[in-house]
Coordinates of C-alpha atoms in Angstrom, one line a residue:
Chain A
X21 CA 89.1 104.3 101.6
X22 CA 91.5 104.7 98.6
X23 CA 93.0 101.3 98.7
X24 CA 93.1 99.4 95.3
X25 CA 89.8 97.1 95.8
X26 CA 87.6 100.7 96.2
X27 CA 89.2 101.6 93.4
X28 CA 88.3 98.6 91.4
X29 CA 84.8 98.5 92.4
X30 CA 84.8 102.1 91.5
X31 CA 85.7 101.9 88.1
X32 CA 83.8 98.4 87.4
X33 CA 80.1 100.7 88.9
X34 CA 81.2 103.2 86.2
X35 CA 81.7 106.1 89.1
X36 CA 85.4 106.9 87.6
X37 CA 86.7 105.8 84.5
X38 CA 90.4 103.2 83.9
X39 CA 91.7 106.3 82.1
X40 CA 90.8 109.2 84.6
X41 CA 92.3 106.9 87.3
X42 CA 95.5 106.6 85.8
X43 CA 95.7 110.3 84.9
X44 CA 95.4 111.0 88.2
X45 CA 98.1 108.5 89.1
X46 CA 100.4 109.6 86.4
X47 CA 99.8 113.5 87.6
X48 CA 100.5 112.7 91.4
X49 CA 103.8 111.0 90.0
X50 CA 104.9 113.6 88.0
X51 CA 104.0 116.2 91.4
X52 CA 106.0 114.4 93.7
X53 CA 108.7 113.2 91.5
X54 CA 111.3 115.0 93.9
X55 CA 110.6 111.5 95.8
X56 CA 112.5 110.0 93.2
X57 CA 110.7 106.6 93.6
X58 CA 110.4 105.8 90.0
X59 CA 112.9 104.5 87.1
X60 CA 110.8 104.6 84.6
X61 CA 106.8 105.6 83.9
X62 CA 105.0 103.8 81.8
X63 CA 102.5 106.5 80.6
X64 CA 101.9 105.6 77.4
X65 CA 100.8 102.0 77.2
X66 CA 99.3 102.8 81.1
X67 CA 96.8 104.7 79.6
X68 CA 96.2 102.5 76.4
X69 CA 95.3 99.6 78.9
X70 CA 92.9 101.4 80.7
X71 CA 91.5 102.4 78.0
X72 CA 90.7 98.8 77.0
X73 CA 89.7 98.5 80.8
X74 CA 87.0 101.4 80.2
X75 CA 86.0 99.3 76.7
X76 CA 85.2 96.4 78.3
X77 CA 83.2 97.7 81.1
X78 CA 81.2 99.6 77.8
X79 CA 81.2 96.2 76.1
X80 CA 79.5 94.4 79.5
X81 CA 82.8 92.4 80.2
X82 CA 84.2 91.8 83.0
X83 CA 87.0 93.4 83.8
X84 CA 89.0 91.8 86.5
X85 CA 88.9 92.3 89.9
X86 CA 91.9 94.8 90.1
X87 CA 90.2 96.7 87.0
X88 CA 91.6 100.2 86.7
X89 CA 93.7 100.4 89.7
X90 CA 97.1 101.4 88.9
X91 CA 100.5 99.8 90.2
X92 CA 104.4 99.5 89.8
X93 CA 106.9 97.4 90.9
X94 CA 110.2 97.2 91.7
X95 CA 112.9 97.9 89.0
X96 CA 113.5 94.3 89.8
X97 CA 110.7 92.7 88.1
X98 CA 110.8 92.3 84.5
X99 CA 108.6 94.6 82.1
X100 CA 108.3 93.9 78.3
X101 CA 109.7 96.9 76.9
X102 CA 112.0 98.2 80.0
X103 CA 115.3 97.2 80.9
X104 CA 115.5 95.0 84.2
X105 CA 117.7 97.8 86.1
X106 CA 117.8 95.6 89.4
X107 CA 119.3 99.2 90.7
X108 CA 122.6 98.8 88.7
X109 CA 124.7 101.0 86.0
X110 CA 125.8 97.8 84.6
X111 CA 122.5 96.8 83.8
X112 CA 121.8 99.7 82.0
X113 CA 123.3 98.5 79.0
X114 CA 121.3 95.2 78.3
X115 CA 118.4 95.1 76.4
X116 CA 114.7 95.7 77.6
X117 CA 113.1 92.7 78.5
X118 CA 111.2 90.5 76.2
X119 CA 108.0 89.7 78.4
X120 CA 106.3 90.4 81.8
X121 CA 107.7 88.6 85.3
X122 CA 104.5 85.8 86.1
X123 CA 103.4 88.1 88.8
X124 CA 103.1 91.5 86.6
X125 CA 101.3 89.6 83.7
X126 CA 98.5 87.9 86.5
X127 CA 98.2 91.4 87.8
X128 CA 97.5 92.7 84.0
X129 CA 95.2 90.0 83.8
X130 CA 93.2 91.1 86.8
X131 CA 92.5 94.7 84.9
X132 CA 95.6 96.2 87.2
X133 CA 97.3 99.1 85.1
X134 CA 101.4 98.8 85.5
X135 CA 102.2 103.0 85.3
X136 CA 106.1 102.5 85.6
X137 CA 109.1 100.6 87.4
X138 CA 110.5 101.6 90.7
X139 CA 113.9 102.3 92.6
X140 CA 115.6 100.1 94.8
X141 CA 119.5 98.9 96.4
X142 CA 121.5 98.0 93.4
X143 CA 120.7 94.5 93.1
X144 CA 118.8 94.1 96.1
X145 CA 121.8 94.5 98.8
X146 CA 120.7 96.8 101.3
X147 CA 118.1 98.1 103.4
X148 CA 117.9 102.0 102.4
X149 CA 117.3 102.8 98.7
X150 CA 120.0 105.5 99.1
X151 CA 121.4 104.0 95.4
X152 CA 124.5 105.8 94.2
X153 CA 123.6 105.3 90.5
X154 CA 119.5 106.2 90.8
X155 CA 119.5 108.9 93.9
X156 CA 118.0 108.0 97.2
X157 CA 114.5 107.4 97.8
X158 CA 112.9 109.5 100.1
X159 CA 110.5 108.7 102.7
X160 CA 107.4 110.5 102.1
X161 CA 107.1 111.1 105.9
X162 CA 109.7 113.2 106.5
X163 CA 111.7 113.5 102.8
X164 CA 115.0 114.0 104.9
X165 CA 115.0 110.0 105.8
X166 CA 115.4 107.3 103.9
X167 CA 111.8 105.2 102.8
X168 CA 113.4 102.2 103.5
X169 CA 115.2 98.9 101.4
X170 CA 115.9 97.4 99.3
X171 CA 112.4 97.7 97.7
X172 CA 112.2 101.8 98.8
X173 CA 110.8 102.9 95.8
X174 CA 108.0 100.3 96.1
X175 CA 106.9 101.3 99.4
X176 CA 106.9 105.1 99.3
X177 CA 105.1 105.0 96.0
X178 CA 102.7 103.1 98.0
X179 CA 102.7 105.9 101.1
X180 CA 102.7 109.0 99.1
X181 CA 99.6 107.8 97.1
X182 CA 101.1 107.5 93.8
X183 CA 99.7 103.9 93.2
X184 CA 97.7 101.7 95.7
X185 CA 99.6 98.9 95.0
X186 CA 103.5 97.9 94.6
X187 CA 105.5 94.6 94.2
X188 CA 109.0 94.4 95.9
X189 CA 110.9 91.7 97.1
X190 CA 112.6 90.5 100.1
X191 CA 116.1 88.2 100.4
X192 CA 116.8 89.4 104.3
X193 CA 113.3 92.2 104.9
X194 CA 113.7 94.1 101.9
X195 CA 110.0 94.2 101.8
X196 CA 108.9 94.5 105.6
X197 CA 111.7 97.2 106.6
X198 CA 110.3 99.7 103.5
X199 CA 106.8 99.0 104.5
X200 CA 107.7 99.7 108.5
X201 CA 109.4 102.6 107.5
X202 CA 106.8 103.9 104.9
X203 CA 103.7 103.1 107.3
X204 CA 102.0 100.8 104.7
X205 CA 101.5 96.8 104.9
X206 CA 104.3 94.8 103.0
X207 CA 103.8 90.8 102.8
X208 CA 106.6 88.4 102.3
X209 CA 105.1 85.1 102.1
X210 CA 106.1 81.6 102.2
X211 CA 109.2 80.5 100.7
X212 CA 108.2 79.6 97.3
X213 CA 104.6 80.8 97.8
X214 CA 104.5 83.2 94.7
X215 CA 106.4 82.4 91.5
X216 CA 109.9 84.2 90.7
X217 CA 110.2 83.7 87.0
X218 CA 111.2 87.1 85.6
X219 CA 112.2 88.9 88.6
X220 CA 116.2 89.0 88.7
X221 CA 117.2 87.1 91.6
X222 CA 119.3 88.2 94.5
X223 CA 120.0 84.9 96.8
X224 CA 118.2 82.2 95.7
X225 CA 118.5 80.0 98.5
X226 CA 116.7 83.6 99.9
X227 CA 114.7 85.4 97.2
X228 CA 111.1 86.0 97.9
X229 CA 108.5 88.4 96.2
X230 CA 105.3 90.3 97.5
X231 CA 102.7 93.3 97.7
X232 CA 102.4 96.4 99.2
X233 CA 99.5 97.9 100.1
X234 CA 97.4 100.4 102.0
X235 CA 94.9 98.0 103.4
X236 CA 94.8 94.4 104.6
X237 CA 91.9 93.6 101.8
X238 CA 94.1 94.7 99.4
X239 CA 96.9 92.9 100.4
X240 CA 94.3 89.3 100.9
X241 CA 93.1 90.3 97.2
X242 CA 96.6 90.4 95.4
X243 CA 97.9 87.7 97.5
X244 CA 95.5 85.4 96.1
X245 CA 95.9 86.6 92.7
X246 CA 99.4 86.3 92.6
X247 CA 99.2 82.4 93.9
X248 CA 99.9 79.5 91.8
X249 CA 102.8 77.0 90.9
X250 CA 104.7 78.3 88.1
X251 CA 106.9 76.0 86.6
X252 CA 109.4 78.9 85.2
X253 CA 110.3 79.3 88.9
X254 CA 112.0 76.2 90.3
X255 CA 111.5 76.5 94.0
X256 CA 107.4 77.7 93.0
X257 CA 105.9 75.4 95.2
X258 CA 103.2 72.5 94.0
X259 CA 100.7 73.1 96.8
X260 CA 97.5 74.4 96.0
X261 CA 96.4 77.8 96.6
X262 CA 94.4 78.9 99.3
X263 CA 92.9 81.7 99.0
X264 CA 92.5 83.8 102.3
X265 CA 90.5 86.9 101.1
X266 CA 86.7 84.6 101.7
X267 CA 88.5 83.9 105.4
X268 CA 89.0 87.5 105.9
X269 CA 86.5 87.9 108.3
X270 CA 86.8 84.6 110.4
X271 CA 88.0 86.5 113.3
X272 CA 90.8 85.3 115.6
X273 CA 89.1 82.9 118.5
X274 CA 90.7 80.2 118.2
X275 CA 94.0 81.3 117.4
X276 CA 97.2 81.2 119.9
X277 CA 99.4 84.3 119.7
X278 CA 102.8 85.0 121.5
X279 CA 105.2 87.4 121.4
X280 CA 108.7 87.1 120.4
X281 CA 111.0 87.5 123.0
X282 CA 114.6 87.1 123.9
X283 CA 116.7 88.3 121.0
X284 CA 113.5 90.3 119.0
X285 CA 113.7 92.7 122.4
X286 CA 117.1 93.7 122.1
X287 CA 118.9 95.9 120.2
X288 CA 116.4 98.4 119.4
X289 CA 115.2 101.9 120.2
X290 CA 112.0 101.4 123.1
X291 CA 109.4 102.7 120.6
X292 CA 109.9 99.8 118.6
X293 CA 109.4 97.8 121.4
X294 CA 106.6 99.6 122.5
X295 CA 104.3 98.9 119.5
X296 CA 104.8 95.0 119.3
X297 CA 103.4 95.8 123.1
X298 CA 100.4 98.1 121.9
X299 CA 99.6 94.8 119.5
X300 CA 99.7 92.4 121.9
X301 CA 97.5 94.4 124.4
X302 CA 95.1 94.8 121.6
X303 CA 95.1 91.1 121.0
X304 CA 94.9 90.4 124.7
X305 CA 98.4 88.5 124.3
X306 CA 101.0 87.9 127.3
X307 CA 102.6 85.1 126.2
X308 CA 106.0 85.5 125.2
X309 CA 108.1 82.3 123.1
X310 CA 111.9 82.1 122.2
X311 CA 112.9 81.6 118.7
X312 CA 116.1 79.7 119.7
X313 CA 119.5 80.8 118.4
X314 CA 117.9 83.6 116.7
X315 CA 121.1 85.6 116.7
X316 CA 122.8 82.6 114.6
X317 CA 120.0 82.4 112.2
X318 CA 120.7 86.1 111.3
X319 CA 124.5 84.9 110.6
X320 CA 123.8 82.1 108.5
X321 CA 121.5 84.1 106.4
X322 CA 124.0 86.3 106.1
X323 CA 126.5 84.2 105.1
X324 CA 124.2 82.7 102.2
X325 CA 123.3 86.0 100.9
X326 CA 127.3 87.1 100.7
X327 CA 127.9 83.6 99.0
X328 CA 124.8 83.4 96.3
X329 CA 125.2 87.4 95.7
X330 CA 128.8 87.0 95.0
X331 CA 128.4 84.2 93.3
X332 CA 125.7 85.6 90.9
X333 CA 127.6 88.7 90.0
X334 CA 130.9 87.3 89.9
X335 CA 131.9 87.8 86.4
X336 CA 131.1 91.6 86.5
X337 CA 133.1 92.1 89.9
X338 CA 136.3 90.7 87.7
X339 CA 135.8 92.7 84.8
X340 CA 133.9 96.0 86.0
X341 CA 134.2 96.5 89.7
X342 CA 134.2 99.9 89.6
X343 CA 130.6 100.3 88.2
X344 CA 129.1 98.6 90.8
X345 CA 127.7 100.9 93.8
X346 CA 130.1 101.3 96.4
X347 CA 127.6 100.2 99.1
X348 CA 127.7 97.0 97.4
X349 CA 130.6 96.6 95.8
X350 CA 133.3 96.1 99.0
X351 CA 130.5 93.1 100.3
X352 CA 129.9 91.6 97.3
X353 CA 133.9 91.1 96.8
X354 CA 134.5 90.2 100.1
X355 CA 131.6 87.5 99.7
X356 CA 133.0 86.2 96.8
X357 CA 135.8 84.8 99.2
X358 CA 133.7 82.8 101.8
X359 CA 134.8 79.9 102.1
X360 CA 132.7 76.9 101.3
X361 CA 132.9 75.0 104.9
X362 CA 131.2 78.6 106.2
X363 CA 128.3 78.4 103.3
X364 CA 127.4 75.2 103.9
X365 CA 127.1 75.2 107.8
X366 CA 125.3 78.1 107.6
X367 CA 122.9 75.9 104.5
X368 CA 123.1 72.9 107.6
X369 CA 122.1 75.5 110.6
X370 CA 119.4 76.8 108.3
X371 CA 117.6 73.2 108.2
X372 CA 118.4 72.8 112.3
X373 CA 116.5 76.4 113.1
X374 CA 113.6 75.5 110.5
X375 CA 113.0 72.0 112.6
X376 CA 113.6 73.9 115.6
X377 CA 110.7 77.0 115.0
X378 CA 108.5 74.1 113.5
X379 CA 108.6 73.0 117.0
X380 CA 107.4 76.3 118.5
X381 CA 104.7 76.2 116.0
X382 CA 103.2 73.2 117.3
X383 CA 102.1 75.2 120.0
X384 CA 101.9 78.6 118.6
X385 CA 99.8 79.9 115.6
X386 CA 101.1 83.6 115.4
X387 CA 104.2 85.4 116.5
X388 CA 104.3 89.0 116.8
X389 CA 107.8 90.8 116.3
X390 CA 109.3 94.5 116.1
X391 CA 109.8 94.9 112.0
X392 CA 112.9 97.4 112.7
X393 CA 114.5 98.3 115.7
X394 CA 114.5 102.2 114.7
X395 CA 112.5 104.4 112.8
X396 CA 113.6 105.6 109.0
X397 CA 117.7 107.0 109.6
X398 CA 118.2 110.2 108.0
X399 CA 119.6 109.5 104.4
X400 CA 123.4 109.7 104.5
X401 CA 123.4 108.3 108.6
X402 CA 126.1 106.2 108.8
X403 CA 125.7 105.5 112.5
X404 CA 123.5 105.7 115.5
X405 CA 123.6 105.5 119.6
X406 CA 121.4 102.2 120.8
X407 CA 122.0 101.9 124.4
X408 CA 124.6 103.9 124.8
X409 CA 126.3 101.8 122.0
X410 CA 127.4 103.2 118.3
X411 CA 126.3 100.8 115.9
X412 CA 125.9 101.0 111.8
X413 CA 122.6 101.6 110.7
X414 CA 122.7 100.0 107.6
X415 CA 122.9 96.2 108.8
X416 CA 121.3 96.5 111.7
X417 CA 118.1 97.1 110.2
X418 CA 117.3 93.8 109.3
X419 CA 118.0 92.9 112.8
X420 CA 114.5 91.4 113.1
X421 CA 113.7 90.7 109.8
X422 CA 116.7 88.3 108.9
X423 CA 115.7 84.9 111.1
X424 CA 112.2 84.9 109.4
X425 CA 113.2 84.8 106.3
X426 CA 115.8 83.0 106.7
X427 CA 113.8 80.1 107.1
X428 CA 110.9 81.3 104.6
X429 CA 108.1 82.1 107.4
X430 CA 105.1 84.2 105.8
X431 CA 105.3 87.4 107.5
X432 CA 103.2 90.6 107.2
X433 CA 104.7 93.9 108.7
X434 CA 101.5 95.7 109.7
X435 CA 101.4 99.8 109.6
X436 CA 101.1 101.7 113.2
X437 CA 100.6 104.7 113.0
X438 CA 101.9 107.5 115.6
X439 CA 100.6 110.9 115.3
X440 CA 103.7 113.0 115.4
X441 CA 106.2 110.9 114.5
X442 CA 107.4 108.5 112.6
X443 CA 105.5 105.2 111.2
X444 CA 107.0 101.9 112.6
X445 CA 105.8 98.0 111.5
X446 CA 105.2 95.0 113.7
X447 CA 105.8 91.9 112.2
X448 CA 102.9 89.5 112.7
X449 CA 104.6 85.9 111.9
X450 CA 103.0 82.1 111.3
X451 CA 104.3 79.0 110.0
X452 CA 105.2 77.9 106.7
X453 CA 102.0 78.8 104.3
X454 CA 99.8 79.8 107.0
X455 CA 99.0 83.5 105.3
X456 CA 95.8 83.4 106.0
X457 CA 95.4 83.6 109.8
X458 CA 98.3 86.6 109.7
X459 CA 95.8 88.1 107.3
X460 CA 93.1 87.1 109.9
X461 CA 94.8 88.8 112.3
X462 CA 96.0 91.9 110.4
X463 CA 92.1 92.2 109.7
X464 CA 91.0 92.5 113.4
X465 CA 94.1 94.9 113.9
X466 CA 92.6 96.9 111.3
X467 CA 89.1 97.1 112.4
X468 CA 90.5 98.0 116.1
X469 CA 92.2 101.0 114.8
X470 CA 95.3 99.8 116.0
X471 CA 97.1 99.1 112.8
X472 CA 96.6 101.6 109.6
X473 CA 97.9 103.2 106.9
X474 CA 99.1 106.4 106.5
X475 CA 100.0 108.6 103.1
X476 CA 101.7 111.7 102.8
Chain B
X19 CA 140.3 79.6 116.9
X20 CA 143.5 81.1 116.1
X21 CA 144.1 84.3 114.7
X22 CA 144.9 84.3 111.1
X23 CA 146.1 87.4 108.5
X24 CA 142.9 88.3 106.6
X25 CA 144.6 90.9 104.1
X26 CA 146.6 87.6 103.1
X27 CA 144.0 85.3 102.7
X28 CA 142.2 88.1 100.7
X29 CA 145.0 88.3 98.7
X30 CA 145.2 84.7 98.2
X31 CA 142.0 83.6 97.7
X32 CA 141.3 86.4 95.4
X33 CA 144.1 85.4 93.5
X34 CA 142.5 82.2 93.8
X35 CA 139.6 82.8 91.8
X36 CA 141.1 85.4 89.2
X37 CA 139.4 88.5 91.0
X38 CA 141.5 91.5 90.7
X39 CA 140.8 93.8 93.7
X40 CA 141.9 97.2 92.8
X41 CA 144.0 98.9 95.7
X42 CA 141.7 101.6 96.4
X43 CA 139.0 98.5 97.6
X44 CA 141.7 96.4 98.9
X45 CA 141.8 97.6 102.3
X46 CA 137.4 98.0 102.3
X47 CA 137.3 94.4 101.3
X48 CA 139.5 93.5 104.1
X49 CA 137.3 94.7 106.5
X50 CA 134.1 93.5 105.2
X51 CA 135.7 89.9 105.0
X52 CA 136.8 90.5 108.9
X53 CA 132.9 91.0 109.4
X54 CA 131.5 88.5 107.8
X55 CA 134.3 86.3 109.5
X56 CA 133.3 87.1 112.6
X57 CA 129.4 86.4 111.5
X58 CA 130.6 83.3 110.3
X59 CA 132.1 82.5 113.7
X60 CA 128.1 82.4 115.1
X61 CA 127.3 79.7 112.8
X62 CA 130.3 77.8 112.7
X63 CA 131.2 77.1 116.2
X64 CA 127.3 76.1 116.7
X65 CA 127.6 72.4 117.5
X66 CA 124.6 71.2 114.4
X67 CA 123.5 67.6 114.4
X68 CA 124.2 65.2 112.0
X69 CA 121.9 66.8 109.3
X70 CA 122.4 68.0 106.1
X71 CA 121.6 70.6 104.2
X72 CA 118.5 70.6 102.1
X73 CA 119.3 69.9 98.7
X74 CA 115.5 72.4 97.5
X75 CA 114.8 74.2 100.5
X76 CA 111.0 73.5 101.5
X77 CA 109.9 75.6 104.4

């Protein structure tokens, strides 16, 4: 397996060298740069750190447990030395930031090697990495389709093997729809699980961050890395971490799994129906539950995002609208005049769905879920026929995604992979902080075959 | 609910808030407001219970 812990171990035995793994890394993402998944490559001080990776291991340190493996994140996250782009023209002019996001320096720490920063939405609105500023993503699968968004960049790096490991983030699925599309796993935690601080915010009230990866290990192993109250983040939360890499292996007994049904079986092409089925068979599951009002939950979390995004970038949409990216621009302006009855009612609703799924969870310990009703569009699709119906693409990809986080579930969009066509995710769902049995699960998935990556 | 202009209450409520939208957007912003308007419909004619909004959202 090439996933980032085999790397690690790897490197710490002495078998490959810090430096010769990031070469490699640096000369796959030079080869497929037609992807156009990176912003910026950090080659330089890359290769200096893993050459203090490769000293230490000579020296008889330790080295961390990531040591040597390479990784990038979203042009989103801040990196001493590199300006914050957050996918916008307008942030092109301020200065490189001053220090690390919390979650790139604990990565560091753990021996990781950051090789560059990567494309995305500009600032986080959308769901296809088709940015008007910064080119399109492509999808490694098929380079004619879009890799997925808002965090694109993060998950095809990920899928074309340029780095093991990626951070993105997610406001409505920005990390779960990249990873369905790319075929990798993408985690969104809990609400507040992982710290914030230096990663440019989107929604607030809706702003999460997380891994991708190739294997479930992988994403166990940076999960409980990148755990721990941070006090530059205000919604961090105080609980202790709990670390679900040792509980890997527990298996999945005593667990009660259900099906989403109702609204997360509508609206979507059969094939993404069809794998939430294959999981369930796998995991012996018939149960099906209703998430109630589901539909609504998707409008209020739209209404917040339109509100907090317009709100964020309001002074630039007065005095520079026209360097904002057309995709965003129209909604961002048009959020910016919600009025504030809708934004709190939809604030109100959120707090009425959270005690209303806190309810189903009293029953139920994991939900399983389509990720997107489609796989990746073609870049430039404006439009497509679902049940006989033309729809926009761009919206209605976070169909399934939205009501989750919406109410800050941890959710893990799982890889399956089918020969012949295109990757598709199935969203494996528990209740607040309860990562560790969807990694429980994810594990057994893996060892059945039924879930796994795929690069290209 | 009763139908109401939206170009005029994006007019107005830009105006409102000192947001100059350029003509060329003027009629793209109309429609986006007429969608999220209609979003905001789902949520707002959703009889909620007396409970309010959580000041520090804890999932």
């Amino acid at each position: 397996m090439n996933d980032a812990v085999s790397i690690a171990a790897a490197v710490r035995e002495g078998k490959i060298s810090a430096v010769e793994v990031t070469q490699a890394a640096l000369q796959r993402i030079a080869q497929r740069q037609e992807l156009n998944c990176f912003t910026a490559i950090t080659d330089e001080s890359a290769l200096h750190d893993a050459k203090r990776i490769d000293d230490a291991i000579a020296q008889g340190n330790h080295p961390g447990s990531l040591a040597g493996v390479p990784f990038a994140v979203k042009n989103l996250y801040d990196v001493a030395g590199i300006t914050t782009l957050a996918g916008a023209k307008i942030n092109a002019e301020n200065p490189p930031a001053t220090h690390d996001a919390t979650l790139v320096t604990k990565l560091k720490q753990a021996g990781a090697i950051l090789v560059g920063t990567l494309n995305m939405d500009e600032y986080a609105y959308g769901f296809v990495t088709e940015n008007a500023h910064y080119g399109a993503t492509h999808n490694p699968h098929d380079f004619n389709r879009v890799a997925g968004g808002s965090s694109g960049g993060s998950a095809a790096a990920v899928a074309a093997n340029l780095v093991p490991l990626s951070l993105g983030t997610d406001t409505n699925g920005s990390i779960r729809v990249p990873a369905a599309f790319c075929g990798i796993f993408g985690l969104k935690p809990t609400y507040g699980r992982l710290s914030r601080a230096g990663v440019a915010l989107f929604s607030s009230s809706l702003d999460h961050v997380g891994p991708f990866a190739r294997s479930v290990r992988d994403i166990a192993t940076v999960f409980d890395l990148l755990q721990g109250y941070d006090d530059r983040d205000p919604v961090c939360t105080q609980k202790s971490p709990e670390l679900c890499l040792p509980q890997l292996d527990r298996g999945i007994e005593n667990l009660r799994i259900a099906v989403a049904g109702d609204y997360f079986t509508k609206g979507a092409e059969p094939e993404a129906i069809t794998v939430v089925e294959q999981v369930a068979q796998a995991l012996d599951v018939t149960e099906y539950i209703t998430l109630p009002e589901a539909h609504r939950a998707r409008a209020a979390a739209f209404i917040i995002t339109s509100c907090e995004g317009a709100n964020l970038h309001m002074e630039k949409l007065r005095s520079r609208p026209q360097d904002f990216d057309f995709a965003t621009r129209d909604r961002f302006l048009a959020g910016a005049l919600i009025p504030s009855h809708w934004y709190i009612q939809a604030q109100r609703f959120r707090r009425w769905f959270r005690d209303r799924v806190k309810e189903v969870f009293q029953n139920i310990d994991i939900i399983l879920a389509p990720t997107t009703p489609c796989f990746a569009p073609l870049i430039g699709q404006k439009t497509m026929m679902l049940a006989g119906e033309e729809i926009l693409i761009r919206p209605h990809l976070g169909l399934f995604t939205q009501p989750l986080s919406f109410i800050g579930l941890p959710v893990l969009s799982v890889p399956i992979h089918r020969p012949g066509s295109l990757p598709l995710g199935v969203q494996l769902i528990a209740a607040p902080y309860n990562e560790a049995i969807i990694l429980r699960v994810a594990a057994v998935l893996e060892a059945k075959g039924i879930v796994s990556t795929h690069t290209s | 609910m009763e139908k109401f202009d939206v170009a005029e209450y994006v007019d107005r409520t830009a105006a409102i808030l000192d947001l100059d939208i350029n003509p060329e957007y003027r009629e793209n912003v109309i429609a986006n407001f007429e969608k999220i308007h209609a979003i905001a419909q789902l949520v707002n004619e959703f009889p909620i219970p007396d409970v309010e909004a959580l000041p520090t959202f804890e999932p």
